[in-house]
Amino acid sequence: MAKKSVKDVDVRDKRVLVRVDFNVPLSNGKVSDDSRIRAALPTINYLLDQEAKVILVSHLGRPTAENRDSLRMAPVGERLSKLLGRPVTTLSEVVGDSVTEAVDKMKAGDLLLLENSRFESGEKKNDPTLAKRLAALADVYVNDAFGSAHRAHATTAGIVEQSDIPAVSGFLMQKELDALGEALSNPDRPFVAIQGGAKISDKVGVLDRLLTLADHVLIGGGMANTFFKAQGYDVADSLVEDEALPEAERLLASAGDKLVLPIDVVVADDFSNEAQRRTMAAGDIPAGWRILDIGPHTVEAYQSILADAKTVLWNGPMGVFEMSNFAKGTFAIAETLAELDATTVVGGGDSAAAVADAGLTDDLTHVSTGGGASMEFLEGKTLPGVAALDDA
Ligand code: ADP
Ligand code: MG
């Protein structure tokens, strides 16, 4: 069901509480990657242009009593201020007197950033009291935090459940839902899915769904090892999930030709970038060695299947791309997608990181900003943060 967007409500002069995903990496007290902040700018700029009173809230990391001061929102506010070219007031509470006072003083076109929502223990518990206090700050609620939409927390779900204020999606949320939703519900064909990453057990739901929807499902990454083992091969020291062998057998038996496994692999004598490495046909792996990437023949085979694809959905790196000697398969697939005349969509946190490492994020149709949320969406699960929003 389509959801109302920020364009469907009147926000002029209204207090608009926006749940953003500012869960950014910090190093030495500074934001080390601001892509999530930049991804929220279209919604923030639109609301400011519309003369709303904009109140932003996000979680940041996993605060505990010990690390709390290192997870304050202040550095995020500073970076946002630089990106917007205007001052941003960052409060040191999520709710409370200082927040109520600051909100009461807001004028049209003002911008406030609340403290880390997880400083309130009620956030993750979806505590109704916290949700009501947050809702009391606002006339309109906007959720632009796709990356947190798979969590039913006070800032993503409770605030809507505990109030009658309009609840709509922001532009980033809308873009994510459109891109991922379109790929799954109405793909131009051939529709090719690429599945990799560490484990089958993380991805069984996604694999099942893609095997029904896609024309081909190309496998890579650590998950291929469990399929190899299910076929009876010795994978030696490769990452493998014995407990997922029955699932792998079931998938192999039911998927037929749709499921395509690597034909060659890069193996290493240690889990290290400096390890000895060899390329060999998929099959029994010598004792003491492990599979860390797909091989060049597999890349070619996958390229020829991808050549006439009209929709490609990719989740999960093809190898241990964090080590440069085992990143070739992943980067080759990323480059192939970048050159295709097709809708190319990437989900999953590590996959997005790999595409960014390859410098190709802007060459694909859509790279999801939501790791866990994109996986649950691909599985067909209802995201509580989306379900809570008003229907269009
Ligand atoms: P995503 O976050 O995109 O959903 P995953 O979390 O499922 O992806 O998988 C990413 C991880 O899988 C990466 O850290 C990568 O190093 C690892 N990986 C890929 N191939 C292998 C392999 N052959 N052996 C061990 N780990 C692998
Ligand atoms: Mg991951």
CSV table of C-alpha atoms and ligand atoms in Angstrom, one decimal:
chain,number,residue,atom,x,y,z
A,1,MET,CA,0.0,0.0,0.0
A,2,ALA,CA,1.4,3.3,-1.0
A,3,LYS,CA,2.1,5.8,1.7
A,4,LYS,CA,1.5,9.5,2.0
A,5,SER,CA,4.6,11.6,1.4
A,6,VAL,CA,5.8,14.9,2.8
A,7,LYS,CA,4.3,16.6,-0.4
A,8,ASP,CA,0.8,15.4,0.6
A,9,VAL,CA,0.6,17.5,3.8
A,10,ASP,CA,0.7,21.2,4.7
A,11,VAL,CA,3.8,21.9,6.6
A,12,ARG,CA,4.0,25.7,6.5
A,13,ASP,CA,4.6,27.1,10.0
A,14,LYS,CA,4.0,23.6,11.4
A,15,ARG,CA,6.3,21.9,13.8
A,16,VAL,CA,7.6,18.9,11.8
A,17,LEU,CA,9.4,16.1,13.6
A,18,VAL,CA,11.6,14.3,11.1
A,19,ARG,CA,13.0,10.8,11.9
A,20,VAL,CA,16.3,10.8,10.0
A,21,ASP,CA,19.0,8.1,9.8
A,22,PHE,CA,22.0,10.0,11.1
A,23,ASN,CA,23.6,6.8,12.4
A,24,VAL,CA,27.0,7.8,10.9
A,25,PRO,CA,30.5,6.5,11.6
A,26,LEU,CA,32.5,8.8,13.8
A,27,SER,CA,36.2,8.9,14.3
A,28,ASN,CA,38.0,11.1,16.8
A,29,GLY,CA,34.8,12.9,17.5
A,30,LYS,CA,34.2,13.8,13.8
A,31,VAL,CA,31.8,12.3,11.2
A,32,SER,CA,34.0,10.2,9.0
A,33,ASP,CA,31.4,9.4,6.3
A,34,ASP,CA,28.5,11.8,5.9
A,35,SER,CA,26.6,10.0,3.1
A,36,ARG,CA,23.6,9.3,5.4
A,37,ILE,CA,23.4,13.0,6.3
A,38,ARG,CA,23.6,14.0,2.7
A,39,ALA,CA,20.9,11.5,1.8
A,40,ALA,CA,18.5,13.3,4.1
A,41,LEU,CA,19.1,16.8,2.7
A,42,PRO,CA,16.4,16.7,0.0
A,43,THR,CA,13.7,16.3,2.7
A,44,ILE,CA,15.3,18.8,5.1
A,45,ASN,CA,15.8,21.4,2.4
A,46,TYR,CA,12.2,21.0,1.1
A,47,LEU,CA,10.8,21.5,4.6
A,48,LEU,CA,12.9,24.5,5.2
A,49,ASP,CA,11.9,26.0,1.9
A,50,GLN,CA,8.3,25.4,2.9
A,51,GLU,CA,8.8,27.4,6.0
A,52,ALA,CA,8.3,24.5,8.4
A,53,LYS,CA,9.7,24.4,11.9
A,54,VAL,CA,12.0,21.4,11.4
A,55,ILE,CA,12.9,19.1,14.4
A,56,LEU,CA,15.3,16.3,13.5
A,57,VAL,CA,15.8,13.1,15.5
A,58,SER,CA,18.0,10.1,15.0
A,59,HIS,CA,19.8,7.4,16.9
A,60,LEU,CA,23.5,7.2,16.8
A,61,GLY,CA,25.4,3.9,17.6
A,62,ARG,CA,24.7,1.9,20.6
A,63,PRO,CA,25.0,4.1,23.7
A,64,THR,CA,25.8,2.6,27.1
A,65,ALA,CA,26.6,4.3,30.4
A,66,GLU,CA,30.3,4.2,29.4
A,67,ASN,CA,30.4,5.4,25.8
A,68,ARG,CA,27.5,7.9,26.0
A,69,ASP,CA,29.5,11.1,25.7
A,70,SER,CA,31.1,9.8,22.5
A,71,LEU,CA,27.7,9.3,20.9
A,72,ARG,CA,26.3,12.7,21.3
A,73,MET,CA,24.7,14.3,18.2
A,74,ALA,CA,26.8,17.5,18.4
A,75,PRO,CA,29.4,16.4,15.7
A,76,VAL,CA,26.5,15.4,13.4
A,77,GLY,CA,24.9,18.8,13.9
A,78,GLU,CA,28.2,20.4,13.0
A,79,ARG,CA,28.5,18.4,9.8
A,80,LEU,CA,24.8,19.1,8.9
A,81,SER,CA,25.4,22.8,9.5
A,82,LYS,CA,28.3,22.7,7.0
A,83,LEU,CA,26.3,20.8,4.4
A,84,LEU,CA,23.4,23.2,4.7
A,85,GLY,CA,25.5,26.3,5.0
A,86,ARG,CA,23.4,27.5,8.0
A,87,PRO,CA,23.5,27.1,11.8
A,88,VAL,CA,22.0,24.0,13.3
A,89,THR,CA,21.0,24.0,17.0
A,90,THR,CA,21.8,20.6,18.5
A,91,LEU,CA,20.1,20.0,21.9
A,92,SER,CA,21.5,17.8,24.6
A,93,GLU,CA,18.2,16.1,25.4
A,94,VAL,CA,15.8,14.0,23.4
A,95,VAL,CA,12.8,15.2,25.4
A,96,GLY,CA,12.5,17.3,28.5
A,97,ASP,CA,12.3,21.0,29.5
A,98,SER,CA,15.2,22.2,27.3
A,99,VAL,CA,13.6,20.6,24.3
A,100,THR,CA,10.1,21.9,25.0
A,101,GLU,CA,11.5,25.4,25.5
A,102,ALA,CA,13.5,25.3,22.3
A,103,VAL,CA,10.6,24.0,20.2
A,104,ASP,CA,8.3,26.7,21.7
A,105,LYS,CA,10.7,29.4,20.5
A,106,MET,CA,11.0,28.1,17.0
A,107,LYS,CA,10.0,30.3,14.0
A,108,ALA,CA,9.1,29.2,10.5
A,109,GLY,CA,12.2,28.0,8.7
A,110,ASP,CA,14.1,27.1,11.9
A,111,LEU,CA,15.9,23.8,12.4
A,112,LEU,CA,16.7,21.8,15.6
A,113,LEU,CA,18.5,18.5,16.0
A,114,LEU,CA,17.5,16.5,19.1
A,115,GLU,CA,20.0,14.4,21.1
A,116,ASN,CA,20.6,10.7,20.3
A,117,SER,CA,17.2,9.0,20.6
A,118,ARG,CA,18.8,6.0,22.2
A,119,PHE,CA,19.8,8.0,25.2
A,120,GLU,CA,16.2,7.4,26.2
A,121,SER,CA,15.8,3.8,27.3
A,122,GLY,CA,12.2,4.0,26.0
A,123,GLU,CA,13.4,4.4,22.4
A,124,LYS,CA,14.2,0.7,21.7
A,125,LYS,CA,11.4,-0.5,23.9
A,126,ASN,CA,8.9,1.5,21.9
A,127,ASP,CA,7.7,3.0,25.2
A,128,PRO,CA,4.4,4.7,24.8
A,129,THR,CA,5.2,7.5,27.3
A,130,LEU,CA,8.3,8.5,25.3
A,131,ALA,CA,6.4,8.2,22.1
A,132,LYS,CA,3.7,10.6,23.4
A,133,ARG,CA,6.3,13.1,24.6
A,134,LEU,CA,7.9,13.1,21.2
A,135,ALA,CA,4.6,13.4,19.4
A,136,ALA,CA,3.7,16.4,21.7
A,137,LEU,CA,6.6,18.3,20.1
A,138,ALA,CA,5.1,18.1,16.6
A,139,ASP,CA,2.2,18.8,14.4
A,140,VAL,CA,3.4,16.5,11.6
A,141,TYR,CA,5.7,13.5,11.7
A,142,VAL,CA,7.9,12.6,8.7
A,143,ASN,CA,9.9,9.3,8.6
A,144,ASP,CA,12.9,9.6,6.3
A,145,ALA,CA,15.0,6.9,8.1
A,146,PHE,CA,14.6,3.9,5.8
A,147,GLY,CA,17.6,2.4,7.5
A,148,SER,CA,15.7,2.2,10.8
A,149,ALA,CA,12.3,1.3,9.4
A,150,HIS,CA,12.6,-2.4,10.2
A,151,ARG,CA,12.7,-1.5,13.9
A,152,ALA,CA,9.5,-0.7,15.9
A,153,HIS,CA,11.0,1.9,18.2
A,154,ALA,CA,9.5,5.1,19.7
A,155,THR,CA,10.8,7.4,17.0
A,156,THR,CA,9.9,5.0,14.1
A,157,ALA,CA,6.6,3.5,15.2
A,158,GLY,CA,5.4,4.5,18.7
A,159,ILE,CA,5.2,8.2,17.8
A,160,VAL,CA,2.6,7.4,15.2
A,161,GLU,CA,0.8,4.7,17.3
A,162,GLN,CA,0.5,7.1,20.3
A,163,SER,CA,-0.8,10.2,18.5
A,164,ASP,CA,-3.1,11.5,15.8
A,165,ILE,CA,-0.7,13.7,14.0
A,166,PRO,CA,-0.2,13.1,10.2
A,167,ALA,CA,2.6,10.6,9.6
A,168,VAL,CA,4.2,10.7,6.1
A,169,SER,CA,7.3,9.5,4.4
A,170,GLY,CA,10.3,11.7,3.4
A,171,PHE,CA,11.9,11.8,0.0
A,172,LEU,CA,14.6,9.3,0.9
A,173,MET,CA,12.1,6.8,2.4
A,174,GLN,CA,10.0,7.2,-0.7
A,175,LYS,CA,12.9,6.7,-3.1
A,176,GLU,CA,14.0,3.5,-1.2
A,177,LEU,CA,10.4,2.1,-1.2
A,178,ASP,CA,10.0,3.0,-4.9
A,179,ALA,CA,13.3,1.5,-6.1
A,180,LEU,CA,13.2,-1.7,-4.1
A,181,GLY,CA,9.4,-2.1,-4.5
A,182,GLU,CA,9.6,-1.6,-8.3
A,183,ALA,CA,12.4,-4.1,-8.7
A,184,LEU,CA,10.4,-6.7,-6.9
A,185,SER,CA,6.8,-6.0,-8.0
A,186,ASN,CA,7.2,-4.9,-11.6
A,187,PRO,CA,10.6,-5.7,-13.0
A,188,ASP,CA,11.5,-5.3,-16.6
A,189,ARG,CA,12.8,-8.7,-17.7
A,190,PRO,CA,15.1,-10.5,-17.9
A,191,PHE,CA,15.3,-9.9,-14.1
A,192,VAL,CA,18.6,-11.2,-12.7
A,193,ALA,CA,19.3,-11.4,-9.0
A,194,ILE,CA,22.8,-11.7,-7.6
A,195,GLN,CA,23.2,-13.1,-4.1
A,196,GLY,CA,26.4,-13.3,-2.2
A,197,GLY,CA,27.7,-12.3,1.2
A,198,ALA,CA,28.7,-14.4,4.1
A,199,LYS,CA,25.9,-16.7,5.1
A,200,ILE,CA,23.0,-18.6,3.6
A,201,SER,CA,21.2,-18.5,7.0
A,202,ASP,CA,21.0,-14.7,6.8
A,203,LYS,CA,19.5,-14.9,3.4
A,204,VAL,CA,17.2,-17.8,3.1
A,205,GLY,CA,14.1,-15.6,3.1
A,206,VAL,CA,15.6,-13.4,0.4
A,207,LEU,CA,16.8,-16.4,-1.7
A,208,ASP,CA,13.4,-18.0,-1.6
A,209,ARG,CA,11.7,-14.8,-2.7
A,210,LEU,CA,14.2,-14.0,-5.5
A,211,LEU,CA,14.0,-17.6,-6.8
A,212,THR,CA,10.3,-17.1,-7.4
A,213,LEU,CA,10.6,-13.6,-8.8
A,214,ALA,CA,13.8,-13.5,-10.8
A,215,ASP,CA,14.7,-15.2,-14.1
A,216,HIS,CA,18.2,-16.1,-12.8
A,217,VAL,CA,19.8,-16.1,-9.4
A,218,LEU,CA,23.6,-15.8,-9.5
A,219,ILE,CA,25.4,-16.9,-6.4
A,220,GLY,CA,28.8,-15.8,-5.0
A,221,GLY,CA,30.5,-15.0,-1.7
A,222,GLY,CA,30.7,-17.3,1.3
A,223,MET,CA,27.2,-18.6,0.8
A,224,ALA,CA,28.4,-20.4,-2.4
A,225,ASN,CA,30.5,-22.6,-0.1
A,226,THR,CA,27.6,-24.1,1.6
A,227,PHE,CA,26.0,-24.9,-1.7
A,228,PHE,CA,29.3,-26.5,-2.8
A,229,LYS,CA,29.3,-28.6,0.3
A,230,ALA,CA,25.7,-29.6,-0.2
A,231,GLN,CA,26.7,-30.8,-3.7
A,232,GLY,CA,29.2,-33.1,-2.0
A,233,TYR,CA,32.4,-31.1,-2.5
A,234,ASP,CA,35.1,-30.7,0.2
A,235,VAL,CA,35.4,-26.9,0.9
A,236,ALA,CA,38.4,-27.4,3.2
A,237,ASP,CA,38.8,-24.3,5.4
A,238,SER,CA,36.2,-22.2,3.6
A,239,LEU,CA,33.5,-20.4,5.6
A,240,VAL,CA,30.7,-22.9,5.6
A,241,GLU,CA,27.4,-23.3,7.5
A,242,ASP,CA,26.8,-26.9,8.3
A,243,GLU,CA,23.5,-26.1,10.0
A,244,ALA,CA,22.3,-24.5,6.7
A,245,LEU,CA,23.1,-27.6,4.6
A,246,PRO,CA,19.5,-28.9,4.6
A,247,GLU,CA,18.3,-25.4,3.3
A,248,ALA,CA,21.0,-25.4,0.7
A,249,GLU,CA,20.0,-28.9,-0.5
A,250,ARG,CA,16.3,-27.9,-0.6
A,251,LEU,CA,17.2,-24.8,-2.6
A,252,LEU,CA,19.4,-26.7,-5.1
A,253,ALA,CA,16.7,-29.3,-5.6
A,254,SER,CA,13.8,-26.8,-6.0
A,255,ALA,CA,15.6,-24.0,-8.0
A,256,GLY,CA,16.8,-26.0,-11.0
A,257,ASP,CA,18.6,-24.0,-13.7
A,258,LYS,CA,17.6,-20.7,-12.1
A,259,LEU,CA,20.2,-21.0,-9.4
A,260,VAL,CA,23.7,-20.4,-10.9
A,261,LEU,CA,26.8,-21.3,-8.9
A,262,PRO,CA,30.4,-20.1,-9.5
A,263,ILE,CA,32.4,-22.3,-11.9
A,264,ASP,CA,35.8,-21.2,-10.5
A,265,VAL,CA,37.0,-19.7,-7.3
A,266,VAL,CA,40.0,-17.9,-5.9
A,267,VAL,CA,41.4,-19.8,-2.9
A,268,ALA,CA,44.0,-18.7,-0.3
A,269,ASP,CA,46.2,-20.6,2.2
A,270,ASP,CA,45.3,-18.1,4.9
A,271,PHE,CA,42.5,-15.7,5.7
A,272,SER,CA,44.8,-12.7,4.9
A,273,ASN,CA,45.4,-10.3,2.1
A,274,GLU,CA,49.0,-11.5,2.0
A,275,ALA,CA,48.1,-15.2,1.7
A,276,GLN,CA,49.2,-17.4,-1.2
A,277,ARG,CA,46.4,-17.5,-3.7
A,278,ARG,CA,45.3,-19.7,-6.6
A,279,THR,CA,42.4,-19.7,-9.0
A,280,MET,CA,40.9,-23.1,-9.5
A,281,ALA,CA,37.7,-24.8,-10.8
A,282,ALA,CA,34.9,-25.1,-8.3
A,283,GLY,CA,35.2,-28.6,-6.8
A,284,ASP,CA,37.2,-30.2,-4.0
A,285,ILE,CA,39.4,-27.5,-2.3
A,286,PRO,CA,42.9,-28.7,-1.2
A,287,ALA,CA,43.3,-29.1,2.6
A,288,GLY,CA,44.4,-26.0,4.4
A,289,TRP,CA,42.9,-23.6,1.7
A,290,ARG,CA,39.8,-21.5,1.6
A,291,ILE,CA,37.6,-19.9,-1.0
A,292,LEU,CA,37.7,-16.1,-0.7
A,293,ASP,CA,36.4,-14.9,-4.1
A,294,ILE,CA,34.8,-16.0,-7.3
A,295,GLY,CA,37.1,-16.6,-10.2
A,296,PRO,CA,37.5,-14.9,-13.7
A,297,HIS,CA,35.5,-17.6,-15.6
A,298,THR,CA,32.6,-17.1,-13.2
A,299,VAL,CA,32.8,-13.3,-13.7
A,300,GLU,CA,32.6,-13.9,-17.5
A,301,ALA,CA,29.8,-16.3,-17.2
A,302,TYR,CA,27.8,-13.9,-15.0
A,303,GLN,CA,28.6,-11.0,-17.3
A,304,SER,CA,27.1,-13.0,-20.2
A,305,ILE,CA,23.9,-13.7,-18.2
A,306,LEU,CA,23.8,-10.0,-17.1
A,307,ALA,CA,24.4,-8.7,-20.7
A,308,ASP,CA,20.7,-8.6,-21.7
A,309,ALA,CA,19.2,-8.1,-18.2
A,310,LYS,CA,16.7,-5.3,-17.8
A,311,THR,CA,16.5,-5.4,-14.0
A,312,VAL,CA,19.3,-6.5,-11.6
A,313,LEU,CA,19.0,-6.8,-7.9
A,314,TRP,CA,22.3,-7.4,-6.1
A,315,ASN,CA,22.8,-8.3,-2.5
A,316,GLY,CA,26.0,-9.6,-0.9
A,317,PRO,CA,29.6,-9.2,-2.0
A,318,MET,CA,31.1,-12.0,-4.3
A,319,GLY,CA,34.2,-12.3,-2.0
A,320,VAL,CA,36.1,-10.9,0.9
A,321,PHE,CA,36.2,-7.5,-0.8
A,322,GLU,CA,37.7,-5.9,2.3
A,323,MET,CA,41.0,-7.5,1.3
A,324,SER,CA,42.1,-6.0,-2.1
A,325,ASN,CA,43.4,-9.3,-3.4
A,326,PHE,CA,39.9,-10.9,-3.0
A,327,ALA,CA,37.9,-7.9,-4.1
A,328,LYS,CA,38.2,-8.5,-7.9
A,329,GLY,CA,35.0,-10.5,-8.3
A,330,THR,CA,32.9,-8.0,-6.4
A,331,PHE,CA,34.4,-5.0,-8.2
A,332,ALA,CA,34.0,-6.7,-11.6
A,333,ILE,CA,30.3,-7.3,-10.9
A,334,ALA,CA,29.9,-3.7,-9.7
A,335,GLU,CA,31.6,-2.5,-12.9
A,336,THR,CA,29.4,-4.7,-15.1
A,337,LEU,CA,26.2,-3.4,-13.4
A,338,ALA,CA,27.4,0.2,-13.8
A,339,GLU,CA,27.7,-0.3,-17.6
A,340,LEU,CA,24.4,-2.1,-18.1
A,341,ASP,CA,21.4,-0.4,-19.8
A,342,ALA,CA,19.2,-1.7,-17.0
A,343,THR,CA,17.6,-0.8,-13.7
A,344,THR,CA,20.3,-1.8,-11.2
A,345,VAL,CA,19.5,-1.9,-7.5
A,346,VAL,CA,21.8,-2.8,-4.6
A,347,GLY,CA,20.7,-3.8,-1.1
A,348,GLY,CA,22.6,-4.7,2.0
A,349,GLY,CA,25.1,-2.8,4.1
A,350,ASP,CA,28.3,-4.5,3.0
A,351,SER,CA,27.2,-4.5,-0.6
A,352,ALA,CA,26.6,-0.8,-0.5
A,353,ALA,CA,30.1,-0.3,1.1
A,354,ALA,CA,31.6,-2.4,-1.7
A,355,VAL,CA,30.0,-0.4,-4.4
A,356,ALA,CA,31.2,2.8,-2.7
A,357,ASP,CA,34.7,1.4,-2.5
A,358,ALA,CA,34.5,0.7,-6.2
A,359,GLY,CA,33.5,4.4,-6.6
A,360,LEU,CA,30.3,3.3,-8.5
A,361,THR,CA,27.5,4.3,-6.3
A,362,ASP,CA,26.3,7.1,-8.7
A,363,ASP,CA,26.5,4.8,-11.7
A,364,LEU,CA,23.8,2.4,-10.4
A,365,THR,CA,20.1,3.1,-10.4
A,366,HIS,CA,19.8,2.8,-6.6
A,367,VAL,CA,22.1,1.8,-3.8
A,368,SER,CA,20.0,1.3,-0.7
A,369,THR,CA,21.0,3.3,2.4
A,370,GLY,CA,19.3,0.7,4.7
A,371,GLY,CA,21.3,-2.5,5.3
A,372,GLY,CA,19.1,-4.5,7.5
A,373,ALA,CA,15.9,-2.7,6.4
A,374,SER,CA,16.6,-3.5,2.7
A,375,MET,CA,17.1,-7.2,3.5
A,376,GLU,CA,13.8,-7.4,5.4
A,377,PHE,CA,12.1,-5.5,2.6
A,378,LEU,CA,13.6,-8.0,0.0
A,379,GLU,CA,12.3,-10.8,2.2
A,380,GLY,CA,8.8,-9.4,1.9
A,381,LYS,CA,8.6,-8.6,5.6
A,382,THR,CA,6.5,-5.6,6.8
A,383,LEU,CA,8.7,-2.8,8.0
A,384,PRO,CA,7.0,-1.3,11.1
A,385,GLY,CA,8.3,2.2,10.4
A,386,VAL,CA,6.6,2.0,7.0
A,387,ALA,CA,3.5,0.3,8.1
A,388,ALA,CA,2.9,3.0,10.7
A,389,LEU,CA,2.7,5.8,8.0
A,390,ASP,CA,-0.6,7.1,6.7
A,391,ASP,CA,-1.9,5.4,3.6
A,392,ALA,CA,-2.0,7.5,0.5
B,1,ADP,P1,25.3,-7.4,3.0
B,1,ADP,O1,25.7,-6.6,4.3
B,1,ADP,O2,25.6,-6.7,1.8
B,1,ADP,O3,24.0,-8.0,3.1
B,1,ADP,P2,26.7,-9.8,4.1
B,1,ADP,O4,26.7,-9.1,5.4
B,1,ADP,O5,25.8,-10.9,3.9
B,1,ADP,O6,26.4,-8.7,2.9
B,1,ADP,O7,28.1,-10.3,3.6
B,1,ADP,C1,29.2,-9.5,3.6
B,1,ADP,C2,30.4,-10.2,4.1
B,1,ADP,O8,30.6,-11.4,3.5
B,1,ADP,C3,31.7,-9.4,3.9
B,1,ADP,O9,32.2,-9.0,5.1
B,1,ADP,C4,32.6,-10.4,3.1
B,1,ADP,O10,34.0,-10.3,3.6
B,1,ADP,C5,32.0,-11.7,3.5
B,1,ADP,N1,32.3,-12.7,2.5
B,1,ADP,C6,32.1,-12.7,1.1
B,1,ADP,N2,32.6,-13.8,0.5
B,1,ADP,C7,33.2,-14.5,1.5
B,1,ADP,C8,34.0,-15.7,1.5
B,1,ADP,N3,34.2,-16.4,0.4
B,1,ADP,N4,34.4,-16.2,2.7
B,1,ADP,C9,34.2,-15.5,3.8
B,1,ADP,N5,33.5,-14.3,3.9
B,1,ADP,C10,33.0,-13.8,2.7
B,2,MG,MG,26.3,-7.2,6.2
